[in-house]
Amino acid sequence: MLNQSLKTEIQQAYSQFLASKSLKPRLGQKQMIAEIARSLAAIKTDAEGMRSNHAGLLAIEAGTGTGKTVAYTLAALPIAKALGKKLIISTATVALQEQIIYRDLPDILKHSGLHFRYALAKGRSRYLCLSKLDTFMQANPQDHLFDADQSLASELDQQQQRVMIYESMAKALLKGEWTGDKDDWQDPLEPEIWQPLTSDRNQCTGRRCQHVNQCSFFKAREELSAVDCIVANHDLVMADLALGGGAILAAPEDSIYIFDEAHHLPDIALRHFACNLRVHAANSWLDQSIKSIHDTGQSASSFVSLLDELDRALACLVQLKPLYAALKDQVELLCEPLLPVPEYESLPNLRFEHGEIPAALEQLANKLKQQQLELVNVLSAAHGMLEEAIDSNHSGLSLAELEQLFANFGQMLAVAERYHEVFQAYAKPPAELPDSRWVQLIESAGLIEFDLCASPLMPASALAQFLWQRCYAAILSSATLTALGSFDRLAMQAGLPDYYQSAIAPSPFNYADNAIFSVPQMSVEPLQKYADQHTDEVARLLPKLAEGFLAVLVLFSSKRQMNAVFELMAPDWQQKILRQSDLSKQALIEQHKTRVDQKQQSLIFGLASLAEGIDLPGDYCSHVVIAKLPFSVPNAPVDAALAEWLESQGRNPFMEISLPEASQKLIQACGRLIRTEQDVGKISLLDKRVLTKRYGKQLLAALPPFKQELDVSL
């Protein structure tokens, strides 16, 4: 749907925005607006307003400086409003989310002439549960916080601190000085303080709660239903889809999604479709659940119909006990060759090659899956019975008691469902594209715990099923959406259907005149066997590379090399260096900017997280030094399993995974230099492989059109 009226509205909004801010039109921005409008216009709808054809899915790479937010908002918002659809803008990072909600959208609203309402969507865990706070305030706080044997002075101090914080929260709520939103609280809140006051979908009684009219979560949800544009993040979108869609955000069928920073979407989706179970913790949970069910039976004896469900739950738990114990024995036996772990090594994992687990473990998982499902069904029935009792209050228990039981059973049900998901993943035989399955050793309370994990190799099929097939439309955008100049990697990982469209909107920056990409002469390649020599050479070259530059960003692929180079630098140079490992990201940037403002030379030593998302325009960064090509070693279980599967198919994991990923990361790192049209500077890559290896030409060709100076003598 894109009639002349809508075309005119979009064109006028863009013209007014530019005129109001005294800006000139950007070719890439205009192209992006046109591509998005064209993609949405190709959608056909049925009588119910649902998409009825294969259209409306666009992947568009927009170079740095294009002005993506303005482009996709001005193009999509008028169309979404005309169709009665919700525009959902989703980001991967909090920084971009805050930029959009607090800067970009207010700016567009002020200058474009468009009239729209927008709001920020957050997960339930960001909001206070008034029922839990009320329960805490009415009871003896010590009963909620510590066991009888926790009587050390430091623990009592922590308890008193928590009581004071909770009391101040209650007062702030009563005075109307706080809404219950964690992000609006006056001080940072540690997880152990905040988490006891939050709820999840299984613990929340919803509209039945006595505090529902004051609930900050439901107030926020009501606000979302009244706005035209919702700003969310990829995690929240995935969580909504996992609940069936429409539970948190608008239903996919009624939504036009804008996925900004879309290159992160596959990885974030993968986390949501993975599952895990800590073996020792699971056995402890089982014992605690048995005790909890028994205690509930005694305290809720007046609720006769519930007692039958409690008996069934207790029977399920008792039957599971020997199976959980057998799981613990089997996993410990399988991992015995990995123990003991030397102190200087990171904790290893046991990956089951090709997703094939030992027959005994698969048989046990099948038994656990069946018995765990029965427990889930029984707990679900008890949970539903408590929900009905809250409505009718025929149980003989007080409303507060019912709400507490409902929350307790909801929490127990959530864990039971999660464990069933793991057993289900371990009970099925490997498919054509097998799941990755492994046991990760972790340290817990000074002991070794065994984390039973499973994950798809790629989220493609899940995204295709739950998102692309259902949504009205979706736009995927990023400054680095392609890899080696192609959208193939994104399409493979994200499961984009064949009908998706793609486009590239150019950056307005004059890279050829404003930036130099240099590869100095290096004596060694940064391979594992030459790691120390390469580190020595980096440390030796850095003073020469930094000469004449006020602000330098040095990016490393490993913390070990970053610290080793720092130690090799002379004391006067160490004083100029700000290390990411020593400061928070915010403090590091602030100190760096202060030094530059005072005309003091400043070098930032950073890792991968500073190669993307950090904004140091103008004088704050005039030279980016990249220690080596950002190749990832596929030693993480999912990465290793994917590489293994590709090899089994006669394919090349390096060419399909490692090289495209390195290209994308290299471009992101180079993107730290030119942030505005006035910026100038230099990029130095201290890795001769880009000149000596066959793939080097591909990496160089995929870069923005910098002026290249290769094999330069220093």
XYZ file of C-alpha atoms in Angstrom:
714
model
C 0.000 0.000 0.000
C 1.696 3.170 -1.176
C -0.781 5.556 -2.760
C 0.057 9.056 -3.879
C -1.055 10.523 -0.567
C 1.433 8.401 1.363
C 4.216 9.141 -1.113
C 3.578 12.841 -0.683
C 3.497 12.537 3.122
C 6.878 10.763 3.168
C 8.459 13.222 0.715
C 7.130 16.249 2.594
C 8.261 14.861 5.945
C 11.788 14.364 4.619
C 11.918 17.802 2.986
C 10.601 19.494 6.120
C 13.064 17.599 8.321
C 16.011 18.716 6.190
C 14.813 22.315 5.917
C 14.071 22.627 9.622
C 17.584 21.456 10.523
C 19.320 23.235 7.615
C 20.608 19.936 6.253
C 21.373 18.833 2.727
C 19.849 15.612 1.370
C 22.119 12.566 1.445
C 22.116 10.181 -1.487
C 22.254 7.091 0.731
C 19.484 8.358 2.971
C 17.210 9.117 0.008
C 17.932 5.706 -1.461
C 17.170 4.006 1.849
C 13.820 5.773 2.157
C 12.929 4.751 -1.393
C 13.976 1.106 -0.935
C 11.978 0.711 2.279
C 8.884 2.368 0.816
C 9.160 0.165 -2.278
C 9.476 -2.994 -0.177
C 6.426 -2.155 1.929
C 4.439 -1.121 -1.133
C 4.899 -4.597 -2.640
C 2.859 -6.217 0.146
C -0.646 -7.409 -0.660
C -3.212 -7.910 2.088
C -6.287 -10.056 2.556
C -9.680 -8.987 3.903
C -8.373 -9.108 7.484
C -5.405 -6.877 6.663
C -2.892 -9.730 6.850
C -0.019 -10.092 4.389
C -1.044 -12.486 1.634
C 2.035 -12.595 -0.608
C 5.796 -13.062 -0.405
C 6.982 -9.488 0.015
C 7.997 -6.911 2.604
C 11.341 -8.361 3.705
C 14.320 -6.113 2.990
C 17.969 -6.271 4.068
C 19.647 -2.917 3.497
C 23.202 -2.033 4.403
C 23.527 1.669 5.139
C 27.042 3.018 5.480
C 28.149 5.049 8.486
C 26.739 8.567 8.327
C 23.728 7.628 6.195
C 21.271 8.609 8.917
C 19.501 5.253 9.157
C 17.078 6.135 11.934
C 15.686 9.121 10.056
C 15.438 7.114 6.833
C 13.615 4.067 8.159
C 11.349 6.070 10.464
C 10.214 8.535 7.799
C 9.708 5.735 5.271
C 7.938 3.171 7.439
C 5.977 5.144 10.024
C 3.417 6.804 7.711
C 2.778 3.453 6.012
C 2.448 1.621 9.344
C -0.051 4.188 10.615
C -2.089 4.043 7.408
C -2.267 0.238 7.680
C -3.028 0.206 11.396
C 0.208 -1.687 12.082
C 2.672 -1.159 14.901
C 6.176 -0.023 13.976
C 8.686 -1.877 16.169
C 12.246 -0.549 16.071
C 14.610 -3.094 17.598
C 18.302 -2.617 18.417
C 21.070 -4.891 19.649
C 22.629 -2.451 22.126
C 21.319 -0.278 24.930
C 23.357 2.658 23.592
C 21.525 2.747 20.261
C 18.189 2.092 21.933
C 18.683 5.108 24.185
C 19.866 7.226 21.255
C 16.710 6.414 19.308
C 14.245 6.919 22.155
C 15.819 9.988 23.736
C 17.380 11.777 20.749
C 16.392 10.555 17.297
C 12.626 10.109 17.626
C 12.096 13.391 19.529
C 14.143 15.105 16.825
C 12.072 13.545 14.030
C 8.830 14.405 15.807
C 9.940 18.018 16.208
C 11.230 18.644 12.690
C 9.400 16.340 10.251
C 5.816 17.461 10.678
C 4.754 13.854 11.347
C 2.484 13.243 14.306
C 3.113 10.011 16.168
C 3.448 8.548 19.638
C 6.319 6.317 20.714
C 7.437 4.406 23.790
C 10.275 2.241 25.042
C 9.461 -1.431 25.658
C 11.239 -3.282 28.446
C 11.076 -6.790 29.806
C 9.104 -7.633 32.924
C 12.332 -7.964 34.921
C 12.929 -4.197 34.632
C 9.844 -3.486 36.750
C 9.170 -3.877 40.451
C 6.573 -6.437 41.537
C 4.480 -4.632 44.138
C 3.136 -7.902 45.469
C 6.635 -9.147 46.270
C 7.617 -5.857 47.884
C 4.406 -5.928 49.927
C 5.073 -9.505 51.051
C 8.566 -8.561 52.117
C 7.469 -5.449 54.017
C 4.731 -7.322 55.913
C 6.967 -10.200 56.976
C 10.102 -10.489 59.021
C 12.783 -9.479 56.484
C 15.235 -11.963 57.960
C 12.893 -14.821 57.017
C 13.181 -13.811 53.391
C 16.853 -13.077 53.231
C 18.949 -15.494 55.243
C 18.929 -18.985 56.674
C 19.429 -19.534 60.372
C 23.130 -20.312 59.988
C 23.855 -17.059 58.143
C 24.649 -14.883 61.116
C 27.962 -13.308 60.255
C 28.222 -9.582 60.806
C 28.856 -8.860 57.147
C 25.726 -10.787 56.164
C 23.671 -8.912 58.737
C 25.005 -5.668 57.330
C 23.890 -6.747 53.865
C 20.481 -7.646 55.258
C 20.104 -4.241 56.911
C 21.186 -2.524 53.707
C 18.552 -4.444 51.748
C 15.852 -3.593 54.273
C 16.744 0.098 54.042
C 16.631 0.037 50.241
C 13.275 -1.740 50.175
C 11.834 0.683 52.703
C 13.045 3.654 50.665
C 11.460 2.111 47.570
C 8.130 1.751 49.342
C 8.252 5.373 50.502
C 9.183 6.634 47.039
C 6.254 4.733 45.526
C 3.813 6.125 48.092
C 4.994 9.682 47.451
C 4.816 9.244 43.690
C 8.557 9.898 43.373
C 9.260 6.589 41.622
C 7.317 4.472 39.142
C 8.848 1.071 39.907
C 11.064 1.117 36.808
C 14.540 -0.124 37.741
C 16.202 2.265 35.299
C 14.576 5.249 37.033
C 15.799 4.325 40.530
C 18.225 6.843 42.015
C 21.134 4.413 42.476
C 22.443 1.312 40.679
C 20.820 -1.869 42.020
C 22.803 -5.071 42.402
C 21.098 -8.276 41.164
C 20.819 -9.728 44.671
C 18.881 -6.617 45.716
C 16.635 -6.293 42.665
C 15.854 -9.843 41.556
C 13.812 -10.825 44.658
C 11.422 -7.991 43.769
C 10.805 -9.030 40.155
C 8.313 -11.448 38.674
C 7.992 -13.533 35.529
C 4.959 -14.610 33.545
C 4.484 -17.752 35.656
C 4.603 -15.854 38.948
C 2.478 -12.864 37.957
C -1.270 -13.128 38.648
C -1.904 -10.406 36.079
C -5.230 -8.615 36.281
C -6.129 -10.668 39.347
C -3.365 -9.056 41.421
C -4.569 -6.683 44.104
C -1.854 -4.225 43.044
C -2.628 -4.293 39.329
C -3.873 -0.688 39.204
C -0.530 0.550 40.546
C 1.644 -1.988 38.698
C 4.385 -0.248 36.715
C 4.665 -3.215 34.341
C 0.997 -3.129 33.348
C 1.021 0.644 33.081
C 3.935 0.357 30.672
C 2.111 -2.321 28.660
C -0.987 -0.125 28.395
C 1.208 2.687 27.107
C 2.619 0.398 24.415
C -0.865 -0.417 23.141
C -1.579 3.282 22.626
C 1.534 4.285 20.671
C 2.396 4.101 16.982
C 6.073 3.211 17.384
C 7.717 0.921 19.938
C 11.459 0.923 20.571
C 12.652 -2.467 21.812
C 15.725 -4.671 21.571
C 16.431 -7.945 19.816
C 16.335 -9.878 23.115
C 12.840 -8.637 23.904
C 11.590 -9.406 20.385
C 12.960 -12.944 20.679
C 11.395 -13.354 24.123
C 8.034 -12.250 22.726
C 8.292 -14.707 19.833
C 9.233 -17.500 22.252
C 5.936 -16.824 24.047
C 4.034 -17.120 20.786
C 4.215 -13.484 19.674
C 1.942 -10.721 20.909
C 2.557 -11.490 24.587
C 4.810 -8.490 25.157
C 4.778 -6.565 21.893
C 2.173 -6.428 19.144
C 1.547 -9.687 17.309
C 3.985 -10.271 14.431
C 1.113 -10.217 11.939
C 0.279 -6.673 13.076
C 3.863 -5.434 13.165
C 6.387 -3.862 10.846
C 9.789 -4.625 12.343
C 12.883 -2.485 11.868
C 15.919 -4.458 13.019
C 18.743 -1.967 13.425
C 22.182 -3.487 14.126
C 20.659 -6.507 12.370
C 24.014 -8.273 12.003
C 23.629 -9.195 15.702
C 20.168 -10.730 15.258
C 21.248 -14.338 14.454
C 23.551 -14.572 17.489
C 20.945 -13.108 19.834
C 18.270 -15.410 18.430
C 20.577 -18.392 18.890
C 20.880 -17.654 22.614
C 17.102 -17.729 22.961
C 16.797 -21.141 21.319
C 19.596 -22.688 23.398
C 18.969 -24.427 26.719
C 21.004 -25.651 29.678
C 20.756 -27.457 33.011
C 23.281 -27.410 35.842
C 23.425 -30.969 37.074
C 24.200 -30.465 40.765
C 21.840 -27.496 40.988
C 19.080 -29.565 39.376
C 19.440 -32.258 42.048
C 19.274 -29.583 44.743
C 16.197 -28.049 43.075
C 14.506 -31.441 43.129
C 15.112 -31.844 46.875
C 13.926 -28.281 47.554
C 10.807 -28.863 45.453
C 9.935 -32.016 47.376
C 10.248 -30.088 50.639
C 8.267 -27.154 49.262
C 5.412 -29.398 48.080
C 5.335 -31.156 51.446
C 5.288 -27.856 53.371
C 2.583 -26.466 51.095
C 0.385 -29.488 51.802
C 0.591 -28.766 55.512
C 0.032 -25.010 55.289
C -2.766 -25.214 52.692
C -4.682 -28.165 54.155
C -7.971 -26.221 53.870
C -7.604 -26.133 50.076
C -8.733 -29.740 49.627
C -8.786 -29.888 45.819
C -5.203 -28.579 45.689
C -3.989 -31.411 47.929
C -4.667 -33.982 45.204
C -2.459 -32.046 42.776
C 0.225 -31.762 45.439
C 0.170 -35.530 45.923
C 0.590 -36.035 42.168
C 3.435 -33.505 42.041
C 5.145 -35.164 44.989
C 4.869 -38.561 43.317
C 6.422 -37.166 40.116
C 9.275 -35.599 42.024
C 9.989 -38.792 43.953
C 10.051 -40.787 40.710
C 12.450 -38.255 39.194
C 14.897 -38.413 42.100
C 16.759 -41.594 41.054
C 16.800 -40.392 37.419
C 18.369 -37.069 38.433
C 20.907 -38.943 40.544
C 21.718 -41.195 37.584
C 22.165 -38.123 35.389
C 24.645 -36.703 37.874
C 26.606 -39.980 37.951
C 26.680 -40.326 34.163
C 27.780 -36.752 33.505
C 30.466 -36.873 36.187
C 31.786 -40.128 34.713
C 31.851 -38.670 31.193
C 33.719 -35.570 32.373
C 36.177 -37.415 34.619
C 38.981 -37.270 31.987
C 38.771 -33.454 32.086
C 39.564 -33.332 35.805
C 41.404 -31.971 37.648
C 41.683 -28.692 35.775
C 45.060 -26.925 36.199
C 44.705 -23.553 37.912
C 46.164 -21.626 35.000
C 43.727 -23.060 32.433
C 40.157 -22.023 31.711
C 37.506 -24.604 32.466
C 37.048 -27.006 29.537
C 33.947 -28.493 27.947
C 33.021 -31.929 26.695
C 31.461 -31.545 23.245
C 29.668 -34.496 21.719
C 30.978 -34.689 18.164
C 28.351 -34.469 15.414
C 25.764 -34.019 18.173
C 25.920 -37.744 18.975
C 25.661 -38.446 22.688
C 26.443 -41.781 24.398
C 23.601 -44.312 24.139
C 23.228 -44.559 27.911
C 22.819 -40.780 28.243
C 20.287 -40.706 25.390
C 18.243 -43.486 26.992
C 18.302 -41.696 30.341
C 17.297 -38.423 28.660
C 14.271 -40.173 27.136
C 13.133 -41.365 30.554
C 13.750 -37.935 32.064
C 11.876 -36.227 29.222
C 8.756 -38.332 29.772
C 8.775 -38.082 33.544
C 9.621 -34.370 33.503
C 6.723 -33.692 31.121
C 4.365 -35.371 33.574
C 5.712 -33.101 36.319
C 5.220 -30.049 34.098
C 1.600 -31.046 33.452
C 0.877 -31.594 37.148
C 2.507 -28.322 38.212
C 0.643 -26.526 35.435
C -2.648 -27.932 36.717
C -1.848 -26.834 40.281
C -0.797 -23.427 39.000
C -4.078 -23.078 37.110
C -6.063 -24.170 40.160
C -4.413 -21.464 42.248
C -5.157 -18.920 39.537
C -8.846 -19.853 39.635
C -8.843 -19.718 43.428
C -7.538 -16.148 43.337
C -10.617 -15.253 41.258
C -13.197 -17.168 43.286
C -11.460 -17.312 46.700
C -13.072 -20.650 47.635
C -9.919 -22.158 49.038
C -10.090 -21.129 52.670
C -6.806 -19.255 52.249
C -6.254 -15.521 52.274
C -5.644 -13.686 49.010
C -2.058 -12.950 50.070
C -1.453 -16.645 50.767
C -2.897 -17.646 47.392
C -0.790 -15.080 45.551
C 2.345 -16.313 47.325
C 1.537 -19.938 46.470
C 0.797 -18.944 42.871
C 4.204 -17.237 42.613
C 5.980 -20.202 44.217
C 4.361 -22.729 41.896
C 4.958 -20.446 38.925
C 8.647 -20.359 39.702
C 8.752 -24.131 40.150
C 6.865 -24.612 36.872
C 9.277 -22.344 34.977
C 12.281 -24.396 36.120
C 10.493 -27.680 35.368
C 9.706 -26.465 31.829
C 13.307 -25.387 31.269
C 14.657 -28.744 32.432
C 12.169 -30.580 30.214
C 13.466 -28.570 27.252
C 17.005 -29.803 27.973
C 15.938 -33.446 28.341
C 13.963 -33.146 25.113
C 17.058 -31.788 23.328
C 19.153 -34.708 24.579
C 16.537 -37.369 23.865
C 16.243 -36.739 20.126
C 18.684 -38.335 17.666
C 20.892 -36.013 15.591
C 19.090 -34.466 12.614
C 20.522 -33.605 9.210
C 21.600 -30.307 10.761
C 22.339 -31.580 14.296
C 22.130 -29.551 17.455
C 25.330 -28.828 19.290
C 25.325 -30.687 22.618
C 28.014 -30.395 25.252
C 28.829 -30.328 28.965
C 30.506 -27.134 30.151
C 32.503 -27.241 33.351
C 31.914 -24.154 35.476
C 32.988 -23.016 38.907
C 30.191 -22.647 41.457
C 30.835 -21.789 45.098
C 34.410 -22.998 44.757
C 33.353 -26.374 43.331
C 33.118 -27.775 39.807
C 29.584 -27.830 38.408
C 28.504 -29.510 35.175
C 26.316 -27.522 32.793
C 24.402 -29.711 30.345
C 23.890 -27.568 27.227
C 22.199 -27.804 23.833
C 21.822 -25.308 21.017
C 20.864 -25.238 17.341
C 23.839 -24.610 15.067
C 21.958 -21.721 13.485
C 18.656 -20.020 14.352
C 17.615 -19.954 10.681
C 14.702 -22.381 10.855
C 13.302 -20.876 14.075
C 13.490 -17.317 12.739
C 11.873 -18.415 9.504
C 9.023 -20.112 11.364
C 8.336 -17.632 14.139
C 9.284 -14.330 12.511
C 9.661 -14.121 8.738
C 6.619 -16.286 7.910
C 4.402 -14.422 10.367
C 5.404 -10.771 10.403
C 3.638 -8.246 8.216
C 6.994 -6.803 7.156
C 10.599 -6.535 8.334
C 13.523 -4.289 7.476
C 17.028 -5.405 8.485
C 19.660 -2.691 8.543
C 23.216 -2.105 9.696
C 26.384 -0.401 8.551
C 27.959 -3.885 8.260
C 25.227 -6.192 7.037
C 27.193 -7.763 4.215
C 30.290 -9.918 4.508
C 32.829 -9.798 1.676
C 30.302 -7.725 -0.235
C 27.527 -10.328 -0.073
C 24.324 -10.825 1.945
C 24.701 -14.623 1.699
C 26.070 -15.101 5.210
C 23.217 -13.112 6.771
C 20.620 -14.955 4.700
C 22.050 -18.345 5.739
C 22.286 -17.552 9.445
C 18.971 -15.707 9.753
C 17.002 -18.055 7.515
C 15.868 -15.288 5.179
C 13.425 -16.680 2.599
C 14.274 -16.620 -1.083
C 11.988 -13.663 -1.738
C 13.909 -11.239 0.496
C 15.248 -8.129 -1.220
C 18.612 -6.497 -0.574
C 20.188 -3.102 -1.193
C 23.228 -1.051 -0.211
C 22.876 2.645 0.622
C 26.252 4.396 0.319
C 27.874 6.405 3.079
C 28.204 10.167 2.477
C 31.790 10.111 3.729
C 34.685 10.775 1.344
C 36.824 7.857 2.441
C 39.282 8.138 -0.453
C 40.359 11.665 0.489
C 39.847 11.582 4.247
C 41.305 8.234 5.344
C 44.405 6.147 4.699
C 44.429 2.385 5.232
C 48.033 1.362 5.869
C 49.720 -2.017 6.308
C 53.247 -1.491 7.685
C 55.999 -3.958 6.976
C 55.981 -6.717 9.603
C 58.580 -9.420 10.123
C 56.217 -12.108 11.475
C 52.619 -13.206 11.034
C 50.449 -13.203 14.182
C 50.133 -16.976 14.284
C 50.135 -18.930 17.541
C 53.753 -20.052 17.130
C 54.892 -16.461 16.536
C 52.584 -14.852 19.098
C 55.350 -13.499 21.349
C 57.382 -12.145 18.420
C 54.323 -10.422 16.983
C 53.528 -8.885 20.387
C 57.110 -7.591 20.653
C 56.859 -6.073 17.183
C 53.540 -4.373 17.936
C 55.008 -2.825 21.081
C 58.076 -1.667 19.131
C 56.047 -0.080 16.319
C 53.383 1.657 18.395
C 55.441 4.739 19.368
C 56.295 5.303 15.678
C 52.659 4.804 14.640
C 51.370 7.171 17.343
C 53.832 9.931 16.486
C 51.991 13.031 15.290
C 48.550 11.772 16.377
C 46.841 13.226 19.439
C 44.237 10.481 19.844
C 44.895 6.839 18.960
C 42.616 3.822 19.330
C 44.523 0.519 19.460
C 42.351 -2.575 19.030
C 43.458 -6.046 20.125
C 41.882 -9.450 19.517
C 42.897 -10.780 22.935
C 43.227 -9.369 26.426
C 46.447 -11.319 26.839
C 48.181 -9.522 23.968
C 46.771 -6.151 25.026
C 48.260 -6.490 28.500
C 51.539 -7.909 27.176
C 52.004 -4.961 24.807
C 51.225 -2.549 27.629
C 53.892 -4.121 29.849
C 56.454 -3.828 27.053
C 55.839 -0.102 26.580
C 58.168 2.407 28.224
C 56.855 4.061 31.429
C 56.279 7.423 29.720
C 54.110 5.699 27.109
C 52.232 3.680 29.729
C 51.129 6.969 31.285
C 49.485 7.928 27.989
C 47.576 4.647 27.690
C 44.043 3.979 28.943
C 43.346 0.238 29.096
C 39.843 -1.176 28.744
C 40.632 -3.733 31.448
C 41.352 -0.964 33.977
C 38.273 1.232 33.485
C 34.619 1.008 32.606
C 33.816 1.915 29.021
C 32.206 5.185 30.065
C 35.073 6.199 32.367
C 37.635 5.280 29.730
C 35.970 7.477 27.087
C 35.529 10.380 29.492
C 39.176 10.330 30.569
C 40.304 10.022 26.959
C 38.217 13.010 25.867
C 39.452 15.082 28.814
C 43.067 14.402 27.851
C 42.445 15.263 24.202
C 40.609 18.459 25.168
C 43.700 19.418 27.150
C 45.898 18.630 24.117
C 47.514 15.667 25.873
C 48.280 12.644 23.725
C 45.998 9.746 24.638
C 45.991 6.116 23.518
C 43.091 3.756 24.176
C 43.934 0.052 24.382
C 40.699 -1.829 23.687
C 39.226 -5.197 22.773
C 36.474 -6.332 20.408
C 33.707 -4.455 22.250
C 35.416 -1.162 21.361
C 35.631 -2.127 17.692
C 31.895 -1.513 17.372
C 29.581 1.093 18.834
C 32.190 3.455 20.289
C 31.852 6.991 18.887
C 34.975 9.184 18.942
C 34.405 11.874 16.310
C 36.793 14.633 15.270
C 39.933 15.071 17.330
C 38.984 12.243 19.685
C 40.285 9.633 17.220
C 42.638 10.334 14.348
C 44.431 6.974 14.139
C 43.035 3.460 14.544
C 45.626 0.709 15.000
C 44.409 -2.873 14.568
C 46.850 -5.372 16.053
C 45.791 -8.272 13.836
C 42.992 -9.526 11.622
C 39.971 -10.319 13.819
C 39.720 -14.035 13.078
C 37.729 -15.963 15.667
C 38.979 -19.383 16.665
C 35.970 -21.756 16.374
C 36.555 -23.344 19.782
C 33.197 -22.400 21.319
C 30.999 -25.530 21.247
C 28.418 -24.183 18.785
C 31.055 -22.709 16.466
C 33.085 -25.920 16.546
C 29.988 -28.009 15.861
C 29.003 -25.802 12.914
C 32.500 -26.043 11.448
C 32.395 -29.808 11.950
C 29.041 -30.067 10.144
C 30.211 -27.926 7.226
C 33.272 -30.138 6.813
C 31.045 -33.219 6.830
C 29.156 -31.651 3.924
C 32.353 -31.116 1.962
C 32.251 -27.375 2.608
C 34.964 -25.022 3.866
C 34.280 -23.538 7.336
C 37.058 -21.000 6.942
C 35.635 -19.570 3.730
C 31.994 -19.735 4.871
C 32.353 -18.631 8.495
C 35.762 -17.378 9.589
C 36.674 -15.219 6.605
C 33.296 -13.436 6.165
C 33.145 -12.821 9.919
C 36.688 -11.413 9.952
C 35.835 -9.126 7.030
C 32.795 -7.802 8.851
C 34.725 -7.227 12.075
C 37.592 -5.530 10.221
C 35.182 -3.089 8.590
C 33.567 -2.386 11.964
C 36.979 -1.674 13.485
C 37.901 0.641 10.601
C 34.569 2.366 11.104
C 35.800 3.844 14.395
C 37.872 6.399 12.447
C 35.510 8.404 10.238
C 32.404 9.371 12.209
C 31.492 12.680 10.530
C 31.996 14.168 7.068
C 34.789 16.378 8.452
C 36.820 13.578 10.072
C 40.223 12.627 8.701
C 42.813 10.111 9.837
C 44.635 6.840 9.389
C 44.086 3.134 9.958
C 47.049 0.809 10.460
C 46.693 -2.976 10.317
C 49.666 -4.803 11.870
C 49.032 -8.095 10.131
C 50.998 -9.049 7.017
C 48.612 -11.899 6.177
C 46.401 -9.402 4.358
C 49.291 -9.109 1.879
C 50.690 -12.654 1.870
C 47.554 -14.825 1.928
C 45.233 -15.428 -0.992
C 42.217 -14.250 1.016
C 43.905 -10.891 1.703
C 42.714 -9.434 -1.589
C 39.117 -10.273 -0.665
C 39.461 -8.508 2.672
C 41.004 -5.414 1.098
C 38.388 -5.290 -1.669
C 35.534 -5.384 0.869
C 36.798 -2.315 2.775
C 35.377 1.169 2.203
C 37.299 3.011 -0.548
C 40.146 4.201 1.667
C 43.404 5.284 0.096
C 45.555 2.184 0.616
C 49.261 2.214 1.501
C 50.468 -1.376 1.646
C 53.735 -2.859 2.917
C 54.896 0.517 4.226
C 58.340 0.810 5.811
C 58.393 2.611 9.177
